[in-house]
């Protein structure tokens, strides 16, 4: 074996040993859990009110502060698309409240949401500077009017 290769091999083994030692050392730093958000597979569409209501779950992770959900909803229709924007208020992420469910009613910008496939982009914002986002498909189910 050439001396250069032996040196590289020795350096590589030393690096691996150091990384393994640091990873297994007692009291090694563990990354704080990140905030998460998800969207339910189904929502409701109210064609008369021109709105859709969707929901999901959130987890604050290690973040603490005022928290809310921003939702962009889009749906393809025959001649174009319907879009809307809304908020879900969840209050605050505290030591006692770190996860839960959310709902948001989204008014359509123009037209009306109908039953069928749609796409939602939901953002969990924990003030002052934490943001996590997901874009997920869902199905809107028509809301039956009560008589």
CSV table of C-alpha atoms in Angstrom, one decimal:
chain,number,residue,atom,x,y,z
A,1,UNK,CA,0.0,0.0,0.0
A,2,UNK,CA,1.2,3.5,-0.8
A,3,UNK,CA,1.9,5.8,2.2
A,4,UNK,CA,-0.7,8.4,0.9
A,5,UNK,CA,-3.5,5.9,1.0
A,6,UNK,CA,-2.5,4.6,4.4
A,7,UNK,CA,-2.7,8.2,5.7
A,8,UNK,CA,-6.1,8.8,4.2
A,9,UNK,CA,-7.4,5.5,5.6
A,10,UNK,CA,-6.0,6.3,9.1
A,11,UNK,CA,-7.6,9.8,8.9
A,12,UNK,CA,-11.0,8.3,7.8
A,13,UNK,CA,-11.0,5.8,10.6
A,14,UNK,CA,-10.1,8.4,13.2
A,15,UNK,CA,-13.0,10.6,11.9
A,16,UNK,CA,-15.4,7.7,12.1
A,17,UNK,CA,-14.2,6.8,15.6
A,18,UNK,CA,-14.6,10.5,16.8
A,19,UNK,CA,-18.1,10.7,15.3
A,20,UNK,CA,-19.2,7.5,16.9
A,21,UNK,CA,-17.8,8.6,20.3
A,22,UNK,CA,-19.6,11.9,20.1
A,23,UNK,CA,-22.9,10.3,19.1
A,24,UNK,CA,-22.8,7.8,21.9
A,25,UNK,CA,-21.5,10.0,24.6
A,26,UNK,CA,-23.7,10.5,27.7
A,27,UNK,CA,-25.4,13.9,27.8
A,28,UNK,CA,-25.0,14.4,24.0
A,29,UNK,CA,-27.2,17.2,22.6
A,30,UNK,CA,-30.5,16.0,21.2
A,31,UNK,CA,-32.3,18.2,18.6
A,32,UNK,CA,-35.5,19.8,19.9
A,33,UNK,CA,-38.6,18.5,18.2
A,34,UNK,CA,-39.7,20.7,15.2
A,35,UNK,CA,-43.3,22.0,14.8
A,36,UNK,CA,-45.5,19.9,12.6
A,37,UNK,CA,-48.9,20.4,10.9
A,38,UNK,CA,-51.1,18.1,8.9
A,39,UNK,CA,-54.4,18.4,6.9
A,40,UNK,CA,-57.3,16.0,7.2
A,41,UNK,CA,-58.2,13.9,4.1
A,42,UNK,CA,-61.7,15.3,4.0
A,43,UNK,CA,-63.3,18.8,4.4
A,44,UNK,CA,-66.8,20.2,3.7
A,45,UNK,CA,-67.9,22.6,1.0
A,46,UNK,CA,-70.8,24.9,1.5
A,47,UNK,CA,-71.8,26.1,-2.0
A,48,UNK,CA,-74.5,28.4,-0.6
A,49,UNK,CA,-72.1,30.2,1.7
A,50,UNK,CA,-69.2,30.1,-0.8
A,51,UNK,CA,-66.9,28.5,1.9
A,52,UNK,CA,-65.1,25.4,2.7
A,53,UNK,CA,-64.1,24.1,6.2
A,54,UNK,CA,-61.1,22.0,6.6
A,55,UNK,CA,-59.0,20.9,9.6
A,56,UNK,CA,-56.1,18.9,10.8
A,57,UNK,CA,-53.6,18.4,13.6
A,58,UNK,CA,-50.6,20.4,14.8
A,59,UNK,CA,-47.7,20.0,17.2
A,60,UNK,CA,-45.7,22.9,18.5
A,61,UNK,CA,-42.5,21.0,19.1
A,62,UNK,CA,-40.2,23.0,21.3
A,63,UNK,CA,-41.6,26.4,20.2
A,64,UNK,CA,-43.6,28.5,22.6
A,65,UNK,CA,-45.7,31.6,21.9
A,66,UNK,CA,-48.8,32.9,20.1
A,67,UNK,CA,-49.8,30.4,17.4
A,68,UNK,CA,-52.2,30.4,14.4
A,69,UNK,CA,-52.8,28.6,11.2
A,70,UNK,CA,-52.8,30.1,7.7
A,71,UNK,CA,-54.6,28.1,5.0
A,72,UNK,CA,-54.6,28.5,1.2
A,73,UNK,CA,-57.2,26.3,-0.5
A,74,UNK,CA,-57.4,25.6,-4.2
A,75,UNK,CA,-59.9,23.6,-6.3
A,76,UNK,CA,-59.9,22.9,-10.0
A,77,UNK,CA,-63.3,23.3,-11.6
A,78,UNK,CA,-64.5,23.0,-15.2
A,79,UNK,CA,-63.6,26.4,-16.4
A,80,UNK,CA,-60.8,27.4,-14.1
A,81,UNK,CA,-60.1,27.2,-10.4
A,82,UNK,CA,-61.5,28.4,-7.1
A,83,UNK,CA,-59.1,29.7,-4.5
A,84,UNK,CA,-59.5,31.1,-0.9
A,85,UNK,CA,-57.5,32.0,2.1
A,86,UNK,CA,-58.4,31.7,5.8
A,87,UNK,CA,-57.1,31.4,9.3
A,88,UNK,CA,-57.4,28.9,12.1
A,89,UNK,CA,-56.9,30.3,15.6
A,90,UNK,CA,-55.3,27.9,18.1
A,91,UNK,CA,-54.3,30.3,20.8
A,92,UNK,CA,-50.8,29.7,22.1
A,93,UNK,CA,-48.2,27.0,22.3
A,94,UNK,CA,-47.4,26.7,26.0
A,95,UNK,CA,-45.8,24.0,28.2
A,96,UNK,CA,-49.4,22.8,29.0
A,97,UNK,CA,-50.6,23.0,25.4
A,98,UNK,CA,-48.2,21.6,22.8
A,99,UNK,CA,-50.5,19.8,20.3
A,100,UNK,CA,-54.1,19.6,19.2
A,101,UNK,CA,-56.5,20.0,16.3
A,102,UNK,CA,-57.4,23.0,14.2
A,103,UNK,CA,-60.2,24.0,11.8
A,104,UNK,CA,-60.5,26.9,9.4
A,105,UNK,CA,-63.4,28.2,7.3
A,106,UNK,CA,-62.1,29.5,4.0
A,107,UNK,CA,-64.2,31.9,1.9
A,108,UNK,CA,-63.8,31.6,-1.9
A,109,UNK,CA,-62.3,34.6,-3.6
A,110,UNK,CA,-64.7,34.2,-6.5
A,111,UNK,CA,-67.3,31.4,-7.1
A,112,UNK,CA,-68.0,28.7,-4.7
A,113,UNK,CA,-66.2,25.6,-3.5
A,114,UNK,CA,-67.9,22.3,-4.5
A,115,UNK,CA,-67.5,18.7,-3.6
A,116,UNK,CA,-64.5,17.1,-5.1
A,117,UNK,CA,-60.7,17.1,-4.9
A,118,UNK,CA,-58.8,20.1,-3.7
A,119,UNK,CA,-55.3,21.1,-2.4
A,120,UNK,CA,-54.6,22.8,0.8
A,121,UNK,CA,-51.4,24.6,1.9
A,122,UNK,CA,-51.4,25.0,5.7
A,123,UNK,CA,-48.8,26.9,7.7
A,124,UNK,CA,-48.3,26.7,11.4
A,125,UNK,CA,-47.0,30.1,12.7
A,126,UNK,CA,-45.6,30.3,16.2
A,127,UNK,CA,-44.6,33.9,17.0
A,128,UNK,CA,-42.2,35.4,16.9
A,129,UNK,CA,-40.2,33.4,14.3
A,130,UNK,CA,-41.3,29.8,13.7
A,131,UNK,CA,-43.0,28.6,10.6
A,132,UNK,CA,-43.7,25.1,9.2
A,133,UNK,CA,-45.8,24.4,6.2
A,134,UNK,CA,-47.4,21.4,4.4
A,135,UNK,CA,-49.3,21.1,1.0
A,136,UNK,CA,-51.7,18.2,0.9
A,137,UNK,CA,-54.5,16.9,-1.3
A,138,UNK,CA,-57.9,16.5,0.3
A,139,UNK,CA,-61.5,15.8,-0.8
A,140,UNK,CA,-64.3,18.3,-0.1
A,141,UNK,CA,-67.6,16.8,0.7
A,142,UNK,CA,-70.7,18.8,-0.1
A,143,UNK,CA,-72.5,20.1,3.1
A,144,UNK,CA,-76.1,19.1,3.0
A,145,UNK,CA,-78.4,22.0,3.9
A,146,UNK,CA,-80.7,21.5,6.9
A,147,UNK,CA,-84.4,21.8,6.2
